[in-house]
Amino acid sequence: MTPLHWRSAAEIAAQVAAREVSAVEVTRAHLDRIAALDRRLGCYLLVDGDGALAQAAAVDRAIAAGDSPGLLAGVPVGLKDLLVTEGVATTAGSKILAGFIPPYDGTAVARLRQAGAVILGKLNMDEFAMGSSTENSAFGPVRNPWDESRVPGGSSGGSAAAVAAGLCAVALGTDTGGSIRQPAALSGVVGLKPTYGRVSRHGVIAFASSLDQVGPLARTVEDCALTLEAIAGHDPKDATSIDAPVPRYRDACTAAAADLSGLRVGVPEEFFAAGLDPEIERLVRAAIAKLADLGARVVPASLPNSEHSLATYYLVATAEASSNLARYDGVRYGLRVRDPGDDLNTMYQKSRAAGFGTEVKRRIMLGTYALRAGYYDAYYLRAQKVRALIKRDFDRAFATCDVIATPTSPIPAFRLGDRTEDPLAMYLADIYTISCNLAGLPGLSVPCGFTTSNTLPTGLQLLGPPLGESTVLRVAAAYQRATDWHTRHPPGAERSTP
Ligand code: GLN
């Protein structure tokens, strides 16, 4: 029998609903595993053991009383610490939020609870979701379970590594420029960034508001579908949330949906240019050939403005971040740094200086510069125009294909410390993921094999048109059915099973 920590969310929910296993047992197994493994990996910033066991007991009681079990009954979930949780400390990976205990649950979190999910705790991340390796966390890095000398990707690195190591069945992450898909690829799990507005941003600490989106990471495509079904949908508390019905995403993952006959997969050669690791190119091209075996028609696609996406993103994202982070003025939240003789202004300045890490300060400076009077037209406005061109490329491409297939990351997981001194090298880790955010599209990364040299996982990225989540999930689920990458577990996590 599969140990509890390697069971999928779909399996756990069905077994808890049928009372074959209790939600409390599943929760205990995960808490024990976190206690045994996470000192090494560093995925969780906070484990809410008592809260989780209480939620699990409530799920078991409701089922015993004959209530209809939720979609995620008893499923152990971890949350990126950017999602605010009622009564549970939320840090955004930053010291500036020290002592912040939110008085409410964000919408996605509240919907998870309604669906019967059990929230185990809060997951490590790059400070304010700025980064691609989780090394920008104020609380220390996360290690990649496949090779503990390497990063898990970022900024949702705690989410990806926790799912990969069996420290939760599903995690929520956020994706502003790739922070769900890139760590999913580097940690060997599935990650889905929904269409902008598909999931409410209410109760998600803001980074770049026109790009941020919440989404699931899990070991199977079906689990991502189930989780999206639970958290998606209109929310009056988020003015950018889309008012469109939520389909049964899980129907996209059935055996009947796995025949891809007639489906057109577009391949943009711009995503296979210099900088792409040759081994990753080979694995991604093999995955695309597999889609053809499943009936899909592979067609060329063209996204000529892709080369501008990185520059565009780093203007838009830093500008919006500088505005969003202005609220952390050292007055309302966080550390108090006051030396004898300091007046209040000096204290607030010192508190900000000590509360933010280097990368966050760099972004606030860049963003403030780009928005300065006299520079706005040259930078932010120009970036918005290029963003419109990038969006138009996708509109044109989707006239002749149903999904676009690319690598998720140009490189496999890199060594801890390798890129921390060179911000531009770190930014390049997102070269393939950010255009999707600029265009507001759904994007998913599904494991598509391991590098032979050092057995590190990598991912195939699938992008769809706005609200095309079902199509993206269908292609990924069909691919997962035809391959067995998702049945492998990190050797270290396998050995240390408690
Ligand atoms: N790595 C990108 C950045 O540093 C994307 C981060 C994200 O998606 N949150 O901005």
Short mmCIF file of C-alpha atoms and ligand atoms in Angstrom, two decimals:
data_model
loop_
_atom_site.label_atom_id
_atom_site.label_comp_id
_atom_site.label_asym_id
_atom_site.label_seq_id
_atom_site.Cartn_x
_atom_site.Cartn_y
_atom_site.Cartn_z
CA MET A 1 0.00 0.00 0.00
CA THR A 2 1.21 3.49 -0.80
CA PRO A 3 2.34 5.23 2.42
CA LEU A 4 0.04 8.08 3.43
CA HIS A 5 2.55 10.77 2.53
CA TRP A 6 2.87 9.63 -1.09
CA ARG A 7 -0.88 9.38 -1.70
CA SER A 8 -2.40 11.93 -3.99
CA ALA A 9 -4.99 14.46 -2.85
CA ALA A 10 -7.58 12.66 -5.00
CA GLU A 11 -6.80 9.35 -3.25
CA ILE A 12 -6.82 10.89 0.22
CA ALA A 13 -10.11 12.74 -0.34
CA ALA A 14 -11.80 9.57 -1.64
CA GLN A 15 -10.46 7.42 1.20
CA VAL A 16 -11.34 9.94 3.90
CA ALA A 17 -14.85 10.32 2.43
CA ALA A 18 -15.25 6.51 2.42
CA ARG A 19 -13.88 6.41 6.01
CA GLU A 20 -11.12 4.01 4.95
CA VAL A 21 -8.66 6.32 6.63
CA SER A 22 -9.30 9.25 8.96
CA ALA A 23 -8.27 12.82 8.26
CA VAL A 24 -6.57 12.79 11.68
CA GLU A 25 -4.39 9.80 10.69
CA VAL A 26 -3.39 11.48 7.45
CA THR A 27 -2.58 14.72 9.27
CA ARG A 28 -0.52 12.93 11.94
CA ALA A 29 1.49 11.07 9.32
CA HIS A 30 2.38 14.35 7.62
CA LEU A 31 3.20 16.16 10.86
CA ASP A 32 5.53 13.28 11.87
CA ARG A 33 7.22 13.44 8.52
CA ILE A 34 7.70 17.18 8.73
CA ALA A 35 9.25 16.71 12.19
CA ALA A 36 11.62 14.06 10.80
CA LEU A 37 12.66 15.71 7.54
CA ASP A 38 12.10 19.42 7.53
CA ARG A 39 14.92 20.45 9.81
CA ARG A 40 17.12 19.54 6.85
CA LEU A 41 14.97 20.90 4.03
CA GLY A 42 13.62 24.12 5.55
CA CYS A 43 10.26 24.09 3.76
CA TYR A 44 8.03 25.21 6.63
CA LEU A 45 8.34 28.58 8.37
CA LEU A 46 5.54 27.60 10.73
CA VAL A 47 3.81 24.28 11.45
CA ASP A 48 0.36 24.63 12.99
CA GLY A 49 0.09 21.11 14.41
CA ASP A 50 -2.76 21.78 16.84
CA GLY A 51 -4.73 23.79 14.30
CA ALA A 52 -4.28 21.06 11.67
CA LEU A 53 -5.35 18.25 14.00
CA ALA A 54 -8.42 20.26 15.05
CA GLN A 55 -9.41 20.84 11.40
CA ALA A 56 -8.86 17.16 10.61
CA ALA A 57 -11.00 16.07 13.57
CA ALA A 58 -13.77 18.42 12.39
CA VAL A 59 -13.63 16.85 8.90
CA ASP A 60 -13.86 13.34 10.38
CA ARG A 61 -16.81 14.36 12.58
CA ALA A 62 -18.67 15.96 9.69
CA ILE A 63 -18.27 12.84 7.56
CA ALA A 64 -19.35 10.58 10.44
CA ALA A 65 -22.44 12.78 10.82
CA GLY A 66 -23.29 12.20 7.17
CA ASP A 67 -22.38 15.64 5.80
CA SER A 68 -21.20 15.60 2.23
CA PRO A 69 -17.39 15.55 2.23
CA GLY A 70 -15.66 18.42 0.47
CA LEU A 71 -13.60 18.07 -2.68
CA LEU A 72 -10.41 18.02 -0.59
CA ALA A 73 -11.68 16.19 2.51
CA GLY A 74 -8.73 15.57 4.81
CA VAL A 75 -6.11 16.60 2.24
CA PRO A 76 -3.00 18.01 3.95
CA VAL A 77 -2.09 21.36 2.43
CA GLY A 78 0.79 23.79 2.92
CA LEU A 79 0.50 27.50 2.14
CA LYS A 80 3.14 29.81 0.77
CA ASP A 81 3.62 32.37 3.52
CA LEU A 82 2.34 35.15 1.27
CA LEU A 83 -1.25 34.01 1.93
CA VAL A 84 -2.75 35.54 5.01
CA THR A 85 -4.19 33.15 7.59
CA GLU A 86 -6.49 34.06 10.44
CA GLY A 87 -4.69 33.95 13.78
CA VAL A 88 -1.55 32.42 12.23
CA ALA A 89 1.59 34.52 11.71
CA THR A 90 2.24 35.52 8.11
CA THR A 91 5.68 36.82 7.12
CA ALA A 92 5.99 37.03 3.30
CA GLY A 93 9.51 35.70 4.00
CA SER A 94 10.38 39.11 5.48
CA LYS A 95 11.40 40.54 8.82
CA ILE A 96 9.44 43.70 8.04
CA LEU A 97 6.26 41.77 8.92
CA ALA A 98 7.58 40.46 12.25
CA GLY A 99 4.71 40.03 14.67
CA PHE A 100 1.94 40.31 12.04
CA ILE A 101 -0.97 37.99 12.88
CA PRO A 102 -3.68 38.49 10.26
CA PRO A 103 -7.25 38.82 11.54
CA TYR A 104 -8.74 36.99 8.53
CA ASP A 105 -8.19 34.21 5.97
CA GLY A 106 -7.58 35.16 2.35
CA THR A 107 -10.26 33.94 -0.06
CA ALA A 108 -8.23 31.04 -1.50
CA VAL A 109 -7.42 29.86 2.03
CA ALA A 110 -11.05 30.14 3.16
CA ARG A 111 -12.15 28.15 0.11
CA LEU A 112 -9.61 25.41 0.84
CA ARG A 113 -10.99 25.08 4.34
CA GLN A 114 -14.56 24.96 3.01
CA ALA A 115 -13.50 22.11 0.73
CA GLY A 116 -12.28 20.11 3.77
CA ALA A 117 -8.55 20.66 3.31
CA VAL A 118 -6.35 20.55 6.41
CA ILE A 119 -3.81 23.37 6.60
CA LEU A 120 -0.52 22.13 8.02
CA GLY A 121 1.40 25.40 8.05
CA LYS A 122 3.17 28.18 6.21
CA LEU A 123 5.87 27.58 3.61
CA ASN A 124 9.17 29.32 3.03
CA MET A 125 9.62 31.68 0.10
CA ASP A 126 11.77 34.46 -1.31
CA GLU A 127 11.07 37.70 0.55
CA PHE A 128 7.89 39.25 -0.91
CA ALA A 129 8.09 36.59 -3.66
CA MET A 130 11.11 38.30 -5.24
CA GLY A 131 13.51 35.65 -6.46
CA SER A 132 13.96 32.37 -8.29
CA SER A 133 15.73 30.22 -5.70
CA THR A 134 14.14 30.91 -2.26
CA GLU A 135 17.57 32.15 -1.14
CA ASN A 136 16.10 35.63 -0.61
CA SER A 137 14.04 34.40 2.35
CA ALA A 138 14.88 36.29 5.54
CA PHE A 139 14.63 32.93 7.33
CA GLY A 140 17.19 30.85 5.47
CA PRO A 141 17.01 28.89 2.21
CA VAL A 142 15.11 25.74 1.26
CA ARG A 143 17.02 22.71 -0.02
CA ASN A 144 15.98 20.80 -3.12
CA PRO A 145 14.91 17.28 -2.02
CA TRP A 146 16.46 15.78 -5.18
CA ASP A 147 19.88 17.20 -4.33
CA GLU A 148 20.20 19.04 -1.06
CA SER A 149 23.17 21.10 -2.24
CA ARG A 150 20.84 22.76 -4.76
CA VAL A 151 17.98 25.28 -4.72
CA PRO A 152 14.35 24.18 -5.19
CA GLY A 153 13.64 27.19 -7.42
CA GLY A 154 11.54 30.12 -6.30
CA SER A 155 9.92 32.12 -5.15
CA SER A 156 7.50 29.35 -4.04
CA GLY A 157 10.44 27.06 -3.26
CA GLY A 158 9.06 25.92 0.10
CA SER A 159 5.81 24.92 -1.62
CA ALA A 160 7.55 22.95 -4.38
CA ALA A 161 10.04 21.19 -2.10
CA ALA A 162 7.36 20.30 0.48
CA VAL A 163 5.21 18.64 -2.19
CA ALA A 164 8.23 16.84 -3.69
CA ALA A 165 9.34 15.51 -0.28
CA GLY A 166 5.86 14.36 0.78
CA LEU A 167 5.51 17.02 3.48
CA CYS A 168 2.01 17.88 2.15
CA ALA A 169 -0.10 16.54 -0.72
CA VAL A 170 -0.82 19.96 -2.20
CA ALA A 171 0.61 23.43 -1.67
CA LEU A 172 -0.54 26.85 -2.75
CA GLY A 173 2.00 29.16 -4.29
CA THR A 174 1.87 32.47 -6.09
CA ASP A 175 3.22 33.27 -9.53
CA THR A 176 4.09 36.81 -10.62
CA GLY A 177 6.73 35.88 -13.18
CA GLY A 178 7.07 32.12 -12.81
CA SER A 179 7.17 31.48 -9.08
CA ILE A 180 4.86 28.46 -9.24
CA ARG A 181 6.05 26.89 -12.51
CA GLN A 182 9.81 27.38 -12.19
CA PRO A 183 10.13 25.79 -8.69
CA ALA A 184 7.72 23.05 -9.83
CA ALA A 185 10.11 22.25 -12.70
CA LEU A 186 13.25 22.38 -10.55
CA SER A 187 11.66 20.25 -7.81
CA GLY A 188 9.93 17.68 -10.05
CA VAL A 189 6.27 18.50 -9.30
CA VAL A 190 3.29 19.92 -11.19
CA GLY A 191 2.53 23.64 -10.81
CA LEU A 192 -0.32 25.66 -12.31
CA LYS A 193 -0.57 29.41 -12.66
CA PRO A 194 -4.19 30.21 -13.53
CA THR A 195 -5.43 32.99 -15.82
CA TYR A 196 -5.04 36.41 -14.19
CA GLY A 197 -8.22 36.93 -12.14
CA ARG A 198 -9.25 33.25 -12.05
CA VAL A 199 -8.32 32.99 -8.35
CA SER A 200 -8.98 35.85 -5.94
CA ARG A 201 -5.99 37.89 -4.72
CA HIS A 202 -7.87 38.95 -1.60
CA GLY A 203 -5.64 38.06 1.33
CA VAL A 204 -2.52 37.61 -0.82
CA ILE A 205 0.26 40.01 0.17
CA ALA A 206 0.81 42.10 -2.95
CA PHE A 207 4.03 42.05 -5.00
CA ALA A 208 3.07 43.26 -8.51
CA SER A 209 -0.69 43.53 -8.60
CA SER A 210 -1.21 43.29 -12.37
CA LEU A 211 0.78 40.03 -12.50
CA ASP A 212 0.22 38.19 -9.20
CA GLN A 213 -1.85 35.01 -9.25
CA VAL A 214 -2.39 32.15 -6.77
CA GLY A 215 -2.23 28.52 -7.88
CA PRO A 216 -1.62 24.93 -6.79
CA LEU A 217 1.49 22.72 -6.74
CA ALA A 218 0.99 18.97 -6.43
CA ARG A 219 2.51 15.66 -7.50
CA THR A 220 -0.24 14.97 -10.04
CA VAL A 221 -2.05 17.06 -12.64
CA GLU A 222 -5.37 15.80 -11.32
CA ASP A 223 -4.56 17.16 -7.84
CA CYS A 224 -3.85 20.57 -9.36
CA ALA A 225 -7.21 20.38 -11.14
CA LEU A 226 -9.08 19.49 -7.93
CA THR A 227 -7.39 22.26 -5.98
CA LEU A 228 -8.04 24.85 -8.66
CA GLU A 229 -11.69 23.81 -8.69
CA ALA A 230 -11.83 24.46 -4.94
CA ILE A 231 -10.15 27.90 -4.95
CA ALA A 232 -11.20 29.46 -8.30
CA GLY A 233 -14.18 31.68 -8.93
CA HIS A 234 -15.48 35.18 -8.61
CA ASP A 235 -14.83 37.12 -5.42
CA PRO A 236 -16.43 40.50 -4.78
CA LYS A 237 -13.46 41.30 -2.55
CA ASP A 238 -11.07 41.36 -5.54
CA ALA A 239 -12.04 43.85 -8.23
CA THR A 240 -9.87 42.02 -10.81
CA SER A 241 -11.45 38.64 -10.15
CA ILE A 242 -13.19 37.15 -13.21
CA ASP A 243 -16.91 36.50 -13.02
CA ALA A 244 -17.02 33.27 -15.04
CA PRO A 245 -18.31 29.87 -13.93
CA VAL A 246 -15.74 27.38 -12.61
CA PRO A 247 -15.70 24.23 -14.75
CA ARG A 248 -15.15 20.75 -13.30
CA TYR A 249 -11.43 20.91 -14.02
CA ARG A 250 -10.98 17.31 -12.88
CA ASP A 251 -12.98 16.15 -15.93
CA ALA A 252 -10.02 17.28 -18.05
CA CYS A 253 -7.88 14.61 -16.38
CA THR A 254 -9.91 11.45 -17.09
CA ALA A 255 -8.81 8.58 -19.32
CA ALA A 256 -11.50 9.59 -21.79
CA ALA A 257 -9.92 13.05 -22.14
CA ALA A 258 -6.45 11.61 -22.76
CA ASP A 259 -6.87 11.14 -26.50
CA LEU A 260 -5.40 14.33 -27.92
CA SER A 261 -6.54 13.73 -31.52
CA GLY A 262 -7.11 16.99 -33.30
CA LEU A 263 -5.50 19.13 -30.62
CA ARG A 264 -2.88 21.54 -31.96
CA VAL A 265 0.29 22.06 -29.95
CA GLY A 266 2.23 25.18 -30.95
CA VAL A 267 6.01 25.18 -30.54
CA PRO A 268 7.65 28.64 -30.53
CA GLU A 269 11.27 28.31 -31.68
CA GLU A 270 12.07 31.56 -29.78
CA PHE A 271 11.96 29.41 -26.62
CA PHE A 272 14.60 26.97 -27.85
CA ALA A 273 17.37 29.48 -28.50
CA ALA A 274 20.77 30.14 -26.91
CA GLY A 275 20.92 29.69 -23.14
CA LEU A 276 18.81 26.52 -23.10
CA ASP A 277 20.61 23.57 -21.52
CA PRO A 278 20.96 20.92 -24.27
CA GLU A 279 19.76 18.13 -22.00
CA ILE A 280 16.63 20.06 -21.13
CA GLU A 281 16.03 20.79 -24.79
CA ARG A 282 16.25 17.06 -25.54
CA LEU A 283 13.80 16.17 -22.74
CA VAL A 284 11.30 18.86 -23.71
CA ARG A 285 11.43 17.95 -27.40
CA ALA A 286 10.88 14.29 -26.43
CA ALA A 287 7.86 15.34 -24.35
CA ILE A 288 6.42 17.23 -27.32
CA ALA A 289 6.96 14.13 -29.50
CA LYS A 290 5.01 12.17 -26.87
CA LEU A 291 2.10 14.60 -27.25
CA ALA A 292 2.17 13.83 -30.96
CA ASP A 293 2.04 10.07 -30.12
CA LEU A 294 -1.09 10.83 -28.10
CA GLY A 295 -2.76 12.27 -31.19
CA ALA A 296 -1.83 15.96 -31.02
CA ARG A 297 -0.72 17.84 -34.10
CA VAL A 298 2.51 19.73 -33.50
CA VAL A 299 2.60 23.05 -35.36
CA PRO A 300 5.07 25.94 -35.40
CA ALA A 301 4.13 29.06 -33.41
CA SER A 302 5.72 32.48 -33.39
CA LEU A 303 6.14 34.80 -30.41
CA PRO A 304 8.51 37.41 -31.88
CA ASN A 305 8.40 39.82 -28.91
CA SER A 306 9.56 37.18 -26.43
CA GLU A 307 13.03 38.66 -26.37
CA HIS A 308 11.61 41.77 -24.67
CA SER A 309 9.71 39.96 -21.96
CA LEU A 310 12.44 39.96 -19.30
CA ALA A 311 13.09 43.72 -19.55
CA THR A 312 9.37 44.47 -19.69
CA TYR A 313 8.67 42.31 -16.66
CA TYR A 314 11.41 43.83 -14.53
CA LEU A 315 10.09 47.33 -15.23
CA VAL A 316 6.43 46.55 -14.58
CA ALA A 317 7.08 44.30 -11.57
CA THR A 318 9.52 46.65 -9.81
CA ALA A 319 7.32 49.70 -10.45
CA GLU A 320 4.28 47.99 -8.98
CA ALA A 321 6.30 46.54 -6.11
CA SER A 322 7.70 49.95 -5.15
CA SER A 323 4.15 51.22 -4.87
CA ASN A 324 2.81 48.16 -3.01
CA LEU A 325 5.70 48.05 -0.56
CA ALA A 326 5.42 51.75 0.35
CA ARG A 327 3.01 50.70 3.09
CA TYR A 328 5.86 49.06 5.02
CA ASP A 329 7.08 52.37 6.29
CA GLY A 330 8.48 51.08 9.57
CA VAL A 331 5.53 52.60 11.43
CA ARG A 332 2.80 50.01 11.23
CA TYR A 333 4.51 46.64 11.10
CA GLY A 334 7.66 44.87 11.99
CA LEU A 335 10.96 45.38 13.67
CA ARG A 336 11.72 48.34 15.85
CA VAL A 337 15.31 49.48 15.57
CA ARG A 338 15.93 52.41 17.89
CA ASP A 339 19.24 53.49 19.31
CA PRO A 340 19.51 55.91 22.22
CA GLY A 341 18.98 59.46 21.06
CA ASP A 342 17.15 58.51 17.82
CA ASP A 343 14.07 60.53 17.05
CA LEU A 344 11.03 58.70 15.67
CA ASN A 345 11.89 59.39 12.03
CA THR A 346 15.34 57.92 12.46
CA MET A 347 13.82 54.89 14.14
CA TYR A 348 11.42 54.29 11.26
CA GLN A 349 14.21 54.66 8.73
CA LYS A 350 16.43 52.20 10.56
CA SER A 351 13.54 49.79 10.96
CA ARG A 352 12.92 49.78 7.23
CA ALA A 353 16.60 49.42 6.46
CA ALA A 354 16.89 46.41 8.77
CA GLY A 355 13.50 44.95 7.88
CA PHE A 356 14.03 44.54 4.14
CA GLY A 357 16.62 42.31 2.49
CA THR A 358 18.93 43.39 -0.35
CA GLU A 359 16.80 42.18 -3.25
CA VAL A 360 13.65 43.89 -1.96
CA LYS A 361 15.56 47.15 -1.49
CA ARG A 362 17.01 46.84 -4.99
CA ARG A 363 13.51 46.43 -6.45
CA ILE A 364 12.06 49.35 -4.50
CA MET A 365 14.90 51.55 -5.80
CA LEU A 366 14.49 50.37 -9.41
CA GLY A 367 10.72 50.73 -9.31
CA THR A 368 10.83 54.17 -7.72
CA TYR A 369 13.30 55.27 -10.38
CA ALA A 370 11.11 53.97 -13.21
CA LEU A 371 8.08 55.83 -11.87
CA ARG A 372 9.86 59.16 -11.26
CA ALA A 373 8.33 62.24 -12.84
CA GLY A 374 9.95 62.66 -16.24
CA TYR A 375 10.88 58.96 -16.49
CA TYR A 376 7.39 57.47 -16.40
CA ASP A 377 6.86 57.71 -20.19
CA ALA A 378 10.32 56.41 -20.99
CA TYR A 379 10.09 53.35 -18.75
CA TYR A 380 6.78 52.27 -17.24
CA LEU A 381 4.60 53.49 -20.08
CA ARG A 382 6.91 52.05 -22.72
CA ALA A 383 6.97 48.73 -20.84
CA GLN A 384 3.16 48.68 -20.86
CA LYS A 385 3.20 49.16 -24.64
CA VAL A 386 5.62 46.28 -25.14
CA ARG A 387 3.46 44.24 -22.80
CA ALA A 388 0.53 44.82 -25.17
CA LEU A 389 2.68 43.56 -28.07
CA ILE A 390 3.60 40.42 -26.13
CA LYS A 391 -0.08 39.83 -25.44
CA ARG A 392 -0.87 40.33 -29.13
CA ASP A 393 1.74 37.72 -30.11
CA PHE A 394 -0.12 35.20 -27.97
CA ASP A 395 -3.54 36.19 -29.38
CA ARG A 396 -2.18 35.56 -32.87
CA ALA A 397 -0.50 32.29 -31.90
CA PHE A 398 -3.70 30.94 -30.33
CA ALA A 399 -5.53 31.52 -33.60
CA THR A 400 -3.63 28.53 -34.99
CA CYS A 401 -2.98 26.33 -31.95
CA ASP A 402 -4.75 25.23 -28.75
CA VAL A 403 -1.78 25.14 -26.40
CA ILE A 404 1.83 26.27 -26.58
CA ALA A 405 4.60 23.94 -25.37
CA THR A 406 8.00 25.18 -24.20
CA PRO A 407 10.63 24.37 -21.57
CA THR A 408 9.70 25.79 -18.13
CA SER A 409 13.27 26.61 -17.13
CA PRO A 410 16.41 26.87 -19.28
CA ILE A 411 18.47 25.13 -16.61
CA PRO A 412 18.02 22.46 -13.93
CA ALA A 413 18.29 23.28 -10.20
CA PHE A 414 21.48 25.23 -9.54
CA ARG A 415 23.71 25.07 -6.47
CA LEU A 416 22.87 27.12 -3.40
CA GLY A 417 24.87 30.33 -3.60
CA ASP A 418 25.65 30.01 -7.32
CA ARG A 419 23.56 32.97 -8.47
CA THR A 420 23.08 35.06 -5.33
CA GLU A 421 25.87 37.50 -6.24
CA ASP A 422 24.54 38.10 -9.72
CA PRO A 423 20.93 39.38 -9.83
CA LEU A 424 20.82 39.28 -13.65
CA ALA A 425 21.78 35.59 -13.73
CA MET A 426 19.00 34.99 -11.19
CA TYR A 427 16.49 36.95 -13.32
CA LEU A 428 17.36 34.79 -16.36
CA ALA A 429 15.94 31.73 -14.57
CA ASP A 430 12.48 33.11 -15.48
CA ILE A 431 13.10 33.75 -19.13
CA TYR A 432 10.45 31.22 -20.26
CA THR A 433 7.80 31.82 -17.61
CA ILE A 434 7.29 35.58 -17.47
CA SER A 435 5.61 36.29 -20.80
CA CYS A 436 2.65 34.20 -19.60
CA ASN A 437 2.15 36.59 -16.65
CA LEU A 438 2.56 39.67 -18.83
CA ALA A 439 -0.21 38.30 -21.07
CA GLY A 440 -2.36 37.09 -18.14
CA LEU A 441 -2.54 33.51 -19.45
CA PRO A 442 -2.81 30.14 -17.69
CA GLY A 443 0.45 28.18 -17.60
CA LEU A 444 1.43 24.82 -16.15
CA SER A 445 4.67 22.95 -15.62
CA VAL A 446 4.60 19.14 -15.64
CA PRO A 447 7.66 16.95 -14.93
CA CYS A 448 9.13 15.67 -18.20
CA GLY A 449 12.24 13.78 -17.16
CA PHE A 450 15.61 13.95 -15.47
CA THR A 451 19.00 15.12 -16.61
CA THR A 452 21.24 12.09 -17.05
CA SER A 453 24.34 13.79 -15.68
CA ASN A 454 22.97 14.49 -12.24
CA THR A 455 19.41 13.16 -12.15
CA LEU A 456 17.72 16.49 -11.59
CA PRO A 457 14.08 16.93 -12.65
CA THR A 458 12.85 19.36 -15.28
CA GLY A 459 9.49 20.49 -16.64
CA LEU A 460 7.47 20.94 -19.81
CA GLN A 461 5.57 24.24 -19.80
CA LEU A 462 2.10 24.35 -21.37
CA LEU A 463 0.45 27.72 -21.96
CA GLY A 464 -3.19 28.26 -22.90
CA PRO A 465 -5.45 31.12 -23.99
CA PRO A 466 -7.28 33.11 -21.27
CA LEU A 467 -9.46 30.76 -19.18
CA GLY A 468 -7.98 27.80 -21.07
CA GLU A 469 -7.09 25.96 -17.84
CA SER A 470 -9.08 22.86 -18.84
CA THR A 471 -7.15 22.48 -22.10
CA VAL A 472 -3.79 22.93 -20.41
CA LEU A 473 -4.76 20.44 -17.69
CA ARG A 474 -6.04 17.97 -20.26
CA VAL A 475 -2.78 17.95 -22.22
CA ALA A 476 -0.69 17.71 -19.05
CA ALA A 477 -2.85 14.90 -17.62
CA ALA A 478 -2.66 12.95 -20.87
CA TYR A 479 1.12 13.35 -20.85
CA GLN A 480 1.33 12.27 -17.21
CA ARG A 481 -0.77 9.18 -17.93
CA ALA A 482 1.64 8.18 -20.68
CA THR A 483 4.79 8.70 -18.60
CA ASP A 484 5.97 7.67 -15.14
CA TRP A 485 8.11 10.62 -13.99
CA HIS A 486 5.60 11.46 -11.27
CA THR A 487 5.94 8.01 -9.66
CA ARG A 488 9.59 8.68 -8.73
CA HIS A 489 10.44 10.26 -5.40
CA PRO A 490 13.57 12.04 -4.23
CA PRO A 491 16.00 9.41 -2.93
CA GLY A 492 16.70 11.31 0.35
CA ALA A 493 12.98 11.70 1.10
CA GLU A 494 12.43 8.01 0.31
CA ARG A 495 15.16 6.82 2.70
CA SER A 496 14.06 8.93 5.65
CA THR A 497 10.44 7.77 5.70
CA PRO A 498 9.45 7.83 9.37
N1 GLN B 1 11.60 35.33 -10.15
C1 GLN B 1 10.72 36.39 -10.53
C2 GLN B 1 11.03 37.61 -9.70
O1 GLN B 1 11.96 37.55 -8.98
C3 GLN B 1 9.29 35.97 -10.39
C4 GLN B 1 8.85 35.95 -8.99
C5 GLN B 1 7.42 35.53 -8.84
O2 GLN B 1 6.81 34.98 -9.75
N2 GLN B 1 6.87 35.85 -7.70
O3 GLN B 1 10.38 38.60 -9.76
#
